[in-house]
Amino acid sequence: MNLSIFGTGYVGLVTGACFAEMGNKVTCIDIDEKKINQLKKGEVPIYEPGLEGLVSSNCHQNRLTFTTSSSDGVKNSNIYVIAVGTPMGENGEANLNYVFNVAKIIGQQLSETSIIINKSTVPVGTAQRVKDIIQVELNKRNYKCKFSVVSNPEFLKEGDAIRDFMHPDRIVIGTDNEDTERVMRNLYSSFTMKNNRILIMGIKEAELTKYAANAMLATKISFINEIATICEKLDIDVDEVRKGIGSDNRIGYSFIYPGCGYGGSCFPKDVKALIYTSIQAGIDPVLLKSVELRNEIQKELMVNQIFEKFGDDLSGLKFSIWGLSFKPGTDDMREAPSLTIIEKLIGAGAIIHAHDPVAIHEVKKNIPTAWQSKLFCSEGDQYSIINNSDALLLITEWKMYRNPDFNKLKTLLKNPIIFDGRNQYSPQELKEIGFIYKGVGR
Ligand SMILES: NC(=O)c1ccc[n+]([C@@H]2O[C@H](COP(=O)([O-])OP(=O)(O)OC[C@H]3O[C@@H](n4cnc5c(N)ncnc54)[C@H](O)[C@@H]3O)[C@@H](O)[C@H]2O)c1
């Protein structure tokens, strides 16, 4: 099949590379010239394990091409995928401007019976609005052409995106058209050979499924974070409680690790957008509001622990941070808890030396001027940043930080203090070798 994908970010590029890998001919379109030029040169602008190899082999076999020109990008194609960003709007709503711009462009180019697949995370009713925009453009041209708009939300995880796309838990397809359903089943058949994991449903149901899934995962995280707070007050080991509840199949072990809050480009904005949708529908989303509030509290937890230990004025103190990206396996810094922590510590006068294996270039892109003489970043040796720090803060649980040389750390730190924002280390062991340890709920 011939596909044109609008938006060459995390979702668009992974989708394009994976569909091309299955023998389809894919053109990825983006308005970001720098990104497209990089991709044309074989450079992948984001860090995603396995993506570079996949992009490169499919480009060499002429199944995957990149362009900034929408008219070139849609030639010979009758399947259009929308994978542009839907960032948070001023009031927490999803900003749909990018989606609607693409709908307009598609309406201006459409020349034969086509399917428009919406992969961006969008509120209920968006497919209908996309359909209306395309129709308006067709009317302007006085052109008659059949088309249908499908909701096909994406569930991939950054850091594991290729595996998730190639071996999906499920493929949600929201459509009201039988011919479209058949084409969509064909398109995804290569990913569902072993197991038929395609769920066909109504368009609005598919749109809401994506928000409900992210809100559920965010809820699990906020839930365990609240349990961790209770554990701390009652002097209970939260890790034992975590295992005790995770072993129940109905609950499961995923997403119940206490930590310094969720971040990324999805959970924060999607929970907010669902709150907005609920309020618009006349519902007070008490649970979702609490999920969000608990996360805000959680992002400040480590800062409060530091204030408790060192006082509110951190002038003259230096802190080392391990891990900046919002989670391991990605360079994505969007809504990363590390940013909140760094902002508060620098605001209180501290100097920060931070290490991350892949996200430093992303941090440097958006660093506020006020941080420039206060935040120093490195992706080299993780121990080289420690030099005489007043404490070490673990924020992102990259594997390389899991089993550090604590004796070496002790000699490098001014004070043997660790703030463990992801409960990676054993408090007992650290205390035995002379560390002061503060984790989440312990
Ligand atoms: N990142 C994830 O893990 C993930 C997972 C599932 C779903 N989603 C959803 O998928 C959507 C895309 O997310 P992302 O993380 O890939 O975003 P992104 O910001 O990484 O990429 C979006 C891309 O769209 C491009 N773009 C904007 N307007 C365009 C236009 N008119 N034509 C062509 N390109 C255009 C931008 O330049 C950018 O490169 C969002 O709705 C997001 O919520 C993201």
Short mmCIF file of C-alpha atoms and ligand atoms in Angstrom, two decimals:
data_model
loop_
_atom_site.label_atom_id
_atom_site.label_comp_id
_atom_site.label_asym_id
_atom_site.label_seq_id
_atom_site.Cartn_x
_atom_site.Cartn_y
_atom_site.Cartn_z
CA MET A 1 0.00 0.00 0.00
CA ASN A 2 1.06 3.64 -0.48
CA LEU A 3 0.88 5.82 2.61
CA SER A 4 1.54 9.49 3.34
CA ILE A 5 2.23 10.33 6.97
CA PHE A 6 1.87 13.89 8.21
CA GLY A 7 4.15 14.58 11.20
CA THR A 8 7.55 12.93 11.53
CA GLY A 9 7.93 12.99 15.31
CA TYR A 10 8.04 10.02 17.70
CA VAL A 11 4.78 8.58 16.43
CA GLY A 12 4.97 9.54 12.75
CA LEU A 13 8.53 8.34 12.23
CA VAL A 14 8.06 5.05 14.06
CA THR A 15 4.76 4.45 12.22
CA GLY A 16 6.38 5.27 8.87
CA ALA A 17 9.42 3.07 9.46
CA CYS A 18 7.33 0.12 10.69
CA PHE A 19 4.80 0.27 7.84
CA ALA A 20 7.70 0.54 5.35
CA GLU A 21 9.37 -2.47 6.98
CA MET A 22 6.23 -4.49 6.12
CA GLY A 23 6.64 -3.69 2.42
CA ASN A 24 4.46 -0.58 2.14
CA LYS A 25 5.66 2.53 0.33
CA VAL A 26 5.68 5.39 2.83
CA THR A 27 6.27 9.11 2.46
CA CYS A 28 6.82 11.04 5.69
CA ILE A 29 5.92 14.72 5.53
CA ASP A 30 6.94 17.34 8.07
CA ILE A 31 6.97 21.14 8.12
CA ASP A 32 10.22 21.09 10.11
CA GLU A 33 12.86 21.49 7.39
CA LYS A 34 15.76 20.77 9.74
CA LYS A 35 14.22 17.45 10.73
CA ILE A 36 13.53 16.40 7.14
CA ASN A 37 17.06 17.40 6.00
CA GLN A 38 18.54 15.33 8.81
CA LEU A 39 16.40 12.35 7.87
CA LYS A 40 17.32 12.70 4.19
CA LYS A 41 20.96 12.47 5.27
CA GLY A 42 20.21 9.32 7.23
CA GLU A 43 20.29 10.99 10.66
CA VAL A 44 17.44 10.17 13.03
CA PRO A 45 16.59 13.29 15.06
CA ILE A 46 15.24 11.43 18.11
CA TYR A 47 16.67 8.75 20.34
CA GLU A 48 14.62 5.59 20.03
CA PRO A 49 16.31 2.19 20.24
CA GLY A 50 16.31 0.34 16.88
CA LEU A 51 14.82 3.23 14.91
CA GLU A 52 17.98 4.34 13.10
CA GLY A 53 18.58 0.89 11.59
CA LEU A 54 14.96 0.53 10.53
CA VAL A 55 14.85 3.98 8.91
CA SER A 56 18.15 3.45 7.14
CA SER A 57 17.33 0.01 5.67
CA ASN A 58 13.90 1.11 4.44
CA CYS A 59 15.31 4.29 2.89
CA HIS A 60 17.91 2.23 1.04
CA GLN A 61 15.20 0.01 -0.33
CA ASN A 62 13.22 3.08 -1.45
CA ARG A 63 10.21 2.24 0.67
CA LEU A 64 10.64 5.21 2.99
CA THR A 65 11.10 8.80 1.82
CA PHE A 66 10.93 12.22 3.46
CA THR A 67 9.68 15.57 2.25
CA THR A 68 8.51 18.98 3.42
CA SER A 69 6.23 19.31 0.41
CA SER A 70 2.71 18.10 1.06
CA SER A 71 1.87 18.04 -2.65
CA ASP A 72 4.88 15.79 -3.39
CA GLY A 73 4.17 13.79 -0.24
CA VAL A 74 0.63 12.78 -1.18
CA LYS A 75 1.36 11.80 -4.81
CA ASN A 76 0.29 8.22 -5.59
CA SER A 77 -1.13 7.76 -2.10
CA ASN A 78 -4.68 7.13 -0.98
CA ILE A 79 -4.01 6.50 2.70
CA TYR A 80 -3.15 9.57 4.76
CA VAL A 81 -2.00 9.29 8.35
CA ILE A 82 -2.23 12.26 10.71
CA ALA A 83 0.50 12.01 13.37
CA VAL A 84 1.09 15.64 14.29
CA GLY A 85 1.32 16.98 17.83
CA THR A 86 -1.73 17.82 19.96
CA PRO A 87 -0.06 19.86 22.71
CA MET A 88 -1.80 21.26 25.74
CA GLY A 89 -3.86 24.37 25.08
CA GLU A 90 -4.19 27.36 27.45
CA ASN A 91 -6.96 25.81 29.53
CA GLY A 92 -5.75 22.24 29.48
CA GLU A 93 -7.67 21.35 26.31
CA ALA A 94 -5.91 19.59 23.41
CA ASN A 95 -4.65 22.12 20.86
CA LEU A 96 -5.95 20.78 17.56
CA ASN A 97 -4.52 23.45 15.27
CA TYR A 98 -1.89 21.11 13.78
CA VAL A 99 -4.48 18.40 13.13
CA PHE A 100 -6.88 20.84 11.47
CA ASN A 101 -4.09 22.34 9.34
CA VAL A 102 -3.29 18.88 8.03
CA ALA A 103 -7.00 18.21 7.39
CA LYS A 104 -7.12 21.39 5.30
CA ILE A 105 -4.03 20.38 3.31
CA ILE A 106 -5.50 16.92 2.69
CA GLY A 107 -8.77 18.49 1.53
CA GLN A 108 -6.82 20.66 -0.91
CA GLN A 109 -4.90 17.67 -2.35
CA LEU A 110 -7.42 14.82 -2.29
CA SER A 111 -7.98 13.44 -5.78
CA GLU A 112 -9.23 9.86 -5.38
CA THR A 113 -11.13 7.70 -2.90
CA SER A 114 -9.04 7.84 0.26
CA ILE A 115 -8.79 6.95 3.91
CA ILE A 116 -7.59 9.46 6.48
CA ILE A 117 -6.23 7.75 9.57
CA ASN A 118 -5.96 9.86 12.68
CA LYS A 119 -3.16 8.62 14.95
CA SER A 120 -2.75 11.81 16.95
CA THR A 121 -4.36 11.73 20.39
CA VAL A 122 -7.49 13.82 19.94
CA PRO A 123 -10.71 14.50 21.87
CA VAL A 124 -14.03 12.91 21.03
CA GLY A 125 -15.58 14.51 17.97
CA THR A 126 -12.29 15.37 16.22
CA ALA A 127 -12.71 12.85 13.39
CA GLN A 128 -16.02 14.52 12.51
CA ARG A 129 -14.36 17.95 12.54
CA VAL A 130 -11.53 16.66 10.31
CA LYS A 131 -14.16 15.25 7.94
CA ASP A 132 -15.97 18.61 7.83
CA ILE A 133 -12.76 20.54 7.10
CA ILE A 134 -11.83 18.19 4.24
CA GLN A 135 -15.36 18.47 2.82
CA VAL A 136 -15.20 22.29 2.91
CA GLU A 137 -11.94 22.18 0.93
CA LEU A 138 -13.44 19.76 -1.61
CA ASN A 139 -16.48 22.02 -1.98
CA LYS A 140 -14.22 25.02 -2.59
CA ARG A 141 -12.66 23.12 -5.49
CA ASN A 142 -16.06 21.88 -6.57
CA TYR A 143 -14.55 18.41 -6.53
CA LYS A 144 -16.36 15.22 -5.64
CA CYS A 145 -14.34 12.51 -3.96
CA LYS A 146 -15.18 9.75 -1.48
CA PHE A 147 -13.18 9.62 1.71
CA SER A 148 -13.50 8.33 5.25
CA VAL A 149 -11.85 9.38 8.49
CA VAL A 150 -10.70 6.65 10.87
CA SER A 151 -9.67 6.97 14.50
CA ASN A 152 -6.62 4.77 15.07
CA PRO A 153 -4.98 5.93 18.30
CA GLU A 154 -1.38 4.96 18.95
CA PHE A 155 -0.32 3.17 22.13
CA LEU A 156 3.44 2.87 21.63
CA LYS A 157 5.79 3.66 24.51
CA GLU A 158 8.82 5.84 23.89
CA GLY A 159 11.94 3.77 24.57
CA ASP A 160 10.21 0.62 23.33
CA ALA A 161 8.33 2.10 20.41
CA ILE A 162 9.44 -0.28 17.65
CA ARG A 163 8.60 -3.39 19.66
CA ASP A 164 5.23 -1.92 20.66
CA PHE A 165 4.38 -1.03 17.07
CA MET A 166 5.54 -4.36 15.66
CA HIS A 167 3.89 -6.43 18.42
CA PRO A 168 0.94 -4.38 19.61
CA ASP A 169 -1.24 -5.45 22.57
CA ARG A 170 -4.16 -4.26 20.47
CA ILE A 171 -4.90 -2.14 17.43
CA VAL A 172 -7.90 0.10 17.98
CA ILE A 173 -9.78 1.09 14.85
CA GLY A 174 -12.74 3.40 15.07
CA THR A 175 -14.74 3.43 11.86
CA ASP A 176 -18.33 3.46 10.61
CA ASN A 177 -17.52 2.19 7.15
CA GLU A 178 -17.17 -1.47 6.11
CA ASP A 179 -14.85 -0.84 3.13
CA THR A 180 -12.57 1.22 5.34
CA GLU A 181 -12.58 -1.52 7.96
CA ARG A 182 -11.42 -4.01 5.32
CA VAL A 183 -8.54 -1.76 4.19
CA MET A 184 -7.50 -1.13 7.80
CA ARG A 185 -7.51 -4.86 8.56
CA ASN A 186 -5.28 -5.42 5.49
CA LEU A 187 -2.94 -2.61 6.47
CA TYR A 188 -2.40 -4.09 9.91
CA SER A 189 -2.52 -7.75 8.90
CA SER A 190 1.30 -8.05 8.94
CA PHE A 191 1.32 -7.00 12.59
CA THR A 192 -1.38 -9.43 13.63
CA MET A 193 -0.32 -12.70 11.95
CA LYS A 194 0.18 -14.50 15.26
CA ASN A 195 -2.81 -13.10 17.06
CA ASN A 196 -5.70 -11.09 15.82
CA ARG A 197 -5.52 -8.11 18.08
CA ILE A 198 -7.62 -5.72 16.04
CA LEU A 199 -10.50 -4.08 17.90
CA ILE A 200 -13.05 -2.49 15.63
CA MET A 201 -15.28 0.05 17.34
CA GLY A 202 -17.12 3.31 16.85
CA ILE A 203 -15.08 6.43 16.02
CA LYS A 204 -15.88 8.29 19.25
CA GLU A 205 -15.24 5.14 21.29
CA ALA A 206 -11.77 4.82 19.74
CA GLU A 207 -11.02 8.48 20.42
CA LEU A 208 -11.96 8.13 24.07
CA THR A 209 -10.14 4.79 24.47
CA LYS A 210 -6.76 6.50 24.07
CA TYR A 211 -7.50 9.07 26.80
CA ALA A 212 -8.99 6.45 29.10
CA ALA A 213 -5.88 4.24 28.69
CA ASN A 214 -3.45 7.05 29.54
CA ALA A 215 -5.62 8.27 32.41
CA MET A 216 -5.73 4.73 33.84
CA LEU A 217 -1.93 4.41 33.73
CA ALA A 218 -1.47 7.85 35.29
CA THR A 219 -3.99 6.87 37.97
CA LYS A 220 -1.97 3.76 38.88
CA ILE A 221 1.15 5.91 39.26
CA SER A 222 -0.57 8.53 41.40
CA PHE A 223 -2.23 5.80 43.45
CA ILE A 224 1.04 4.10 44.40
CA ASN A 225 2.61 7.49 45.10
CA GLU A 226 -0.14 8.22 47.57
CA ILE A 227 0.25 4.76 49.15
CA ALA A 228 4.00 5.51 49.48
CA THR A 229 3.17 8.68 51.43
CA ILE A 230 0.95 6.67 53.79
CA CYS A 231 3.71 4.05 54.18
CA GLU A 232 6.24 6.68 55.14
CA LYS A 233 4.03 8.11 57.89
CA LEU A 234 3.28 4.65 59.29
CA ASP A 235 6.89 3.44 58.97
CA ILE A 236 5.96 0.72 56.49
CA ASP A 237 8.15 -0.55 53.62
CA VAL A 238 6.30 0.52 50.46
CA ASP A 239 8.30 -1.89 48.33
CA GLU A 240 6.82 -4.84 50.20
CA VAL A 241 3.34 -3.37 49.80
CA ARG A 242 4.02 -2.85 46.08
CA LYS A 243 4.93 -6.52 45.65
CA GLY A 244 2.00 -7.55 47.82
CA ILE A 245 -0.52 -5.81 45.60
CA GLY A 246 1.27 -6.35 42.25
CA SER A 247 1.08 -10.11 42.70
CA ASP A 248 -2.70 -9.84 42.41
CA ASN A 249 -3.41 -10.49 38.71
CA ARG A 250 -6.23 -7.99 38.77
CA ILE A 251 -3.73 -5.27 39.73
CA GLY A 252 -0.43 -6.38 38.15
CA TYR A 253 3.09 -5.06 38.68
CA SER A 254 3.15 -2.44 35.92
CA PHE A 255 2.90 1.25 36.74
CA ILE A 256 2.91 0.79 40.51
CA TYR A 257 6.45 1.97 41.21
CA PRO A 258 6.54 4.96 43.55
CA GLY A 259 8.58 7.83 42.13
CA CYS A 260 8.98 11.56 41.68
CA GLY A 261 6.01 11.87 39.34
CA TYR A 262 5.04 11.06 35.77
CA GLY A 263 5.99 13.29 32.86
CA GLY A 264 6.43 13.02 29.11
CA SER A 265 4.48 14.27 26.15
CA CYS A 266 1.39 12.18 26.87
CA PHE A 267 0.20 11.56 30.44
CA PRO A 268 0.24 15.16 31.73
CA LYS A 269 -1.47 16.65 28.68
CA ASP A 270 -3.87 13.76 28.16
CA VAL A 271 -5.08 13.73 31.78
CA LYS A 272 -5.59 17.51 31.51
CA ALA A 273 -7.43 17.17 28.19
CA LEU A 274 -9.75 14.52 29.63
CA ILE A 275 -10.46 16.76 32.62
CA TYR A 276 -11.31 19.54 30.16
CA THR A 277 -13.57 17.25 28.10
CA SER A 278 -15.36 16.11 31.27
CA ILE A 279 -15.94 19.65 32.50
CA GLN A 280 -17.25 20.64 29.06
CA ALA A 281 -19.67 17.70 29.34
CA GLY A 282 -20.91 19.00 32.71
CA ILE A 283 -19.07 16.43 34.83
CA ASP A 284 -16.79 17.20 37.75
CA PRO A 285 -13.88 14.74 37.17
CA VAL A 286 -12.94 14.42 40.84
CA LEU A 287 -10.74 11.36 40.36
CA LEU A 288 -8.77 12.75 37.40
CA LYS A 289 -8.21 16.05 39.21
CA SER A 290 -6.76 14.14 42.17
CA VAL A 291 -4.50 12.09 39.89
CA GLU A 292 -3.09 15.31 38.54
CA LEU A 293 -2.78 16.97 41.96
CA ARG A 294 -0.95 13.98 43.44
CA ASN A 295 1.50 14.15 40.52
CA GLU A 296 2.19 17.84 41.11
CA ILE A 297 2.86 17.10 44.80
CA GLN A 298 5.10 14.19 43.82
CA LYS A 299 7.28 16.29 41.53
CA GLU A 300 8.08 18.54 44.52
CA LEU A 301 8.67 15.71 46.99
CA MET A 302 12.43 15.47 46.48
CA VAL A 303 12.83 19.25 46.64
CA ASN A 304 11.01 19.29 49.98
CA GLN A 305 13.22 16.47 51.27
CA ILE A 306 16.27 18.54 50.27
CA PHE A 307 14.88 21.67 52.00
CA GLU A 308 14.27 19.58 55.11
CA LYS A 309 17.86 18.40 55.10
CA PHE A 310 19.68 21.58 54.03
CA GLY A 311 17.22 24.41 54.80
CA ASP A 312 15.40 26.65 52.31
CA ASP A 313 18.48 28.59 51.21
CA LEU A 314 20.67 26.36 49.04
CA SER A 315 23.21 29.06 48.08
CA GLY A 316 26.70 27.62 47.84
CA LEU A 317 25.41 24.04 47.64
CA LYS A 318 25.99 21.76 44.70
CA PHE A 319 23.76 18.83 43.78
CA SER A 320 24.46 16.06 41.29
CA ILE A 321 21.61 14.59 39.28
CA TRP A 322 21.55 11.23 37.54
CA GLY A 323 18.91 11.12 34.81
CA LEU A 324 17.03 13.97 33.14
CA SER A 325 14.70 12.46 30.50
CA PHE A 326 11.14 11.84 31.65
CA LYS A 327 11.83 8.11 31.68
CA PRO A 328 14.65 5.76 30.68
CA GLY A 329 15.09 4.80 27.03
CA THR A 330 14.23 8.20 25.56
CA ASP A 331 15.70 11.67 25.10
CA ASP A 332 12.24 13.23 25.47
CA MET A 333 12.32 16.01 28.06
CA ARG A 334 8.69 17.13 27.71
CA GLU A 335 7.18 17.64 31.20
CA ALA A 336 10.10 15.73 32.74
CA PRO A 337 10.00 15.85 36.57
CA SER A 338 13.74 16.70 36.46
CA LEU A 339 12.83 20.13 35.07
CA THR A 340 10.58 20.95 38.05
CA ILE A 341 13.25 19.74 40.48
CA ILE A 342 16.05 21.69 38.79
CA GLU A 343 13.92 24.84 38.61
CA LYS A 344 13.15 24.74 42.35
CA LEU A 345 16.72 23.95 43.39
CA ILE A 346 18.24 26.66 41.20
CA GLY A 347 15.54 29.04 42.49
CA ALA A 348 16.80 28.34 46.02
CA GLY A 349 20.40 29.15 45.03
CA ALA A 350 21.86 25.70 44.25
CA ILE A 351 24.24 24.73 41.48
CA ILE A 352 23.36 21.55 39.55
CA HIS A 353 25.64 19.12 37.77
CA ALA A 354 23.56 16.65 35.79
CA HIS A 355 24.21 13.47 33.86
CA ASP A 356 22.03 11.72 31.30
CA PRO A 357 23.18 9.24 28.64
CA VAL A 358 21.07 10.68 25.79
CA ALA A 359 18.92 13.69 26.75
CA ILE A 360 21.54 16.43 27.18
CA HIS A 361 21.06 17.81 23.65
CA GLU A 362 17.32 18.16 24.33
CA VAL A 363 17.97 19.95 27.65
CA LYS A 364 20.40 22.36 26.01
CA LYS A 365 17.86 23.24 23.29
CA ASN A 366 15.41 24.73 25.78
CA ILE A 367 17.50 25.81 28.73
CA PRO A 368 16.19 29.07 30.32
CA THR A 369 18.78 31.89 30.46
CA ALA A 370 18.56 31.96 34.25
CA TRP A 371 19.90 28.40 34.36
CA GLN A 372 22.88 28.91 32.11
CA SER A 373 25.44 29.60 34.86
CA LYS A 374 23.76 27.20 37.32
CA LEU A 375 23.19 23.98 35.38
CA PHE A 376 26.05 21.93 33.94
CA CYS A 377 25.29 18.81 31.94
CA SER A 378 27.30 15.85 30.76
CA GLU A 379 26.65 12.56 29.00
CA GLY A 380 30.15 11.23 29.62
CA ASP A 381 31.23 9.44 32.78
CA GLN A 382 28.37 9.42 35.30
CA TYR A 383 30.84 9.77 38.21
CA SER A 384 32.64 12.79 36.73
CA ILE A 385 29.78 15.12 37.67
CA ILE A 386 29.71 14.15 41.34
CA ASN A 387 32.89 15.98 42.30
CA ASN A 388 32.33 17.28 45.84
CA SER A 389 28.54 17.52 45.59
CA ASP A 390 26.44 17.93 48.69
CA ALA A 391 24.17 15.07 47.61
CA LEU A 392 23.28 12.82 44.68
CA LEU A 393 19.74 12.86 43.27
CA LEU A 394 18.53 9.91 41.20
CA ILE A 395 15.68 11.11 38.99
CA THR A 396 15.52 8.82 35.94
CA GLU A 397 16.12 5.11 36.45
CA TRP A 398 18.45 4.41 33.51
CA LYS A 399 19.96 0.91 33.87
CA MET A 400 23.49 2.36 34.15
CA TYR A 401 22.52 3.93 37.51
CA ARG A 402 21.07 0.75 38.98
CA ASN A 403 24.14 -0.77 40.55
CA PRO A 404 26.69 1.99 41.08
CA ASP A 405 30.00 1.76 42.91
CA PHE A 406 28.83 3.18 46.24
CA ASN A 407 32.33 3.24 47.72
CA LYS A 408 33.50 5.39 44.83
CA LEU A 409 30.43 7.61 45.25
CA LYS A 410 31.26 8.04 48.92
CA THR A 411 34.73 9.31 48.12
CA LEU A 412 33.40 11.68 45.44
CA LEU A 413 30.49 13.18 47.39
CA LYS A 414 31.06 15.90 49.98
CA ASN A 415 28.29 14.34 52.06
CA PRO A 416 27.26 10.70 51.58
CA ILE A 417 23.62 11.58 50.89
CA ILE A 418 21.37 10.04 48.23
CA PHE A 419 17.88 11.21 47.31
CA ASP A 420 16.47 8.27 45.41
CA GLY A 421 13.51 9.54 43.39
CA ARG A 422 12.79 6.11 41.87
CA ASN A 423 13.40 3.78 44.84
CA GLN A 424 16.21 2.01 43.01
CA TYR A 425 18.51 1.39 45.94
CA SER A 426 18.17 -0.55 49.18
CA PRO A 427 17.86 1.86 52.12
CA GLN A 428 19.27 -0.79 54.51
CA GLU A 429 22.35 -1.48 52.40
CA LEU A 430 23.10 2.18 51.91
CA LYS A 431 22.67 2.94 55.60
CA GLU A 432 25.01 0.06 56.47
CA ILE A 433 27.79 1.57 54.35
CA GLY A 434 27.30 4.99 55.89
CA PHE A 435 24.96 6.78 53.49
CA ILE A 436 22.08 9.00 54.46
CA TYR A 437 19.22 7.75 52.24
CA LYS A 438 15.89 9.28 51.33
CA GLY A 439 13.61 7.53 48.88
CA VAL A 440 9.93 7.85 47.93
CA GLY A 441 7.88 6.82 50.95
CA ARG A 442 10.98 5.48 52.69
N1 LIG B 1 5.19 10.37 21.86
C1 LIG B 1 4.48 9.32 22.24
O1 LIG B 1 4.97 8.44 22.96
C2 LIG B 1 3.05 9.16 21.79
C3 LIG B 1 2.42 7.92 21.96
C4 LIG B 1 1.11 7.78 21.53
C5 LIG B 1 0.44 8.86 20.97
N2 LIG B 1 1.06 10.07 20.85
C6 LIG B 1 0.31 11.15 20.22
O2 LIG B 1 0.74 11.23 18.86
C7 LIG B 1 0.74 12.60 18.41
C8 LIG B 1 2.14 12.96 17.92
O3 LIG B 1 3.03 12.89 19.03
P1 LIG B 1 4.61 12.95 18.85
O4 LIG B 1 5.20 12.71 20.19
O5 LIG B 1 5.01 12.11 17.70
O6 LIG B 1 4.77 14.50 18.45
P2 LIG B 1 6.09 15.26 17.96
O7 LIG B 1 5.99 16.61 18.51
O8 LIG B 1 7.30 14.42 18.27
O9 LIG B 1 5.94 15.30 16.38
C9 LIG B 1 4.94 15.99 15.71
C10 LIG B 1 5.48 16.42 14.36
O10 LIG B 1 4.44 16.97 13.56
C11 LIG B 1 5.01 17.96 12.74
N3 LIG B 1 3.97 18.80 12.13
C12 LIG B 1 3.22 19.78 12.68
N4 LIG B 1 2.39 20.30 11.76
C13 LIG B 1 2.59 19.62 10.60
C14 LIG B 1 2.04 19.68 9.29
N5 LIG B 1 1.09 20.57 8.97
N6 LIG B 1 2.49 18.81 8.37
C15 LIG B 1 3.44 17.92 8.65
N7 LIG B 1 4.02 17.82 9.87
C16 LIG B 1 3.60 18.66 10.83
C17 LIG B 1 5.96 18.69 13.68
O11 LIG B 1 6.90 19.46 13.00
C18 LIG B 1 6.56 17.51 14.44
O12 LIG B 1 7.75 17.05 13.82
C19 LIG B 1 0.26 13.42 19.61
O13 LIG B 1 -1.12 13.61 19.51
C20 LIG B 1 0.58 12.52 20.80
O14 LIG B 1 -0.24 12.79 21.91
C21 LIG B 1 2.35 10.23 21.22
#
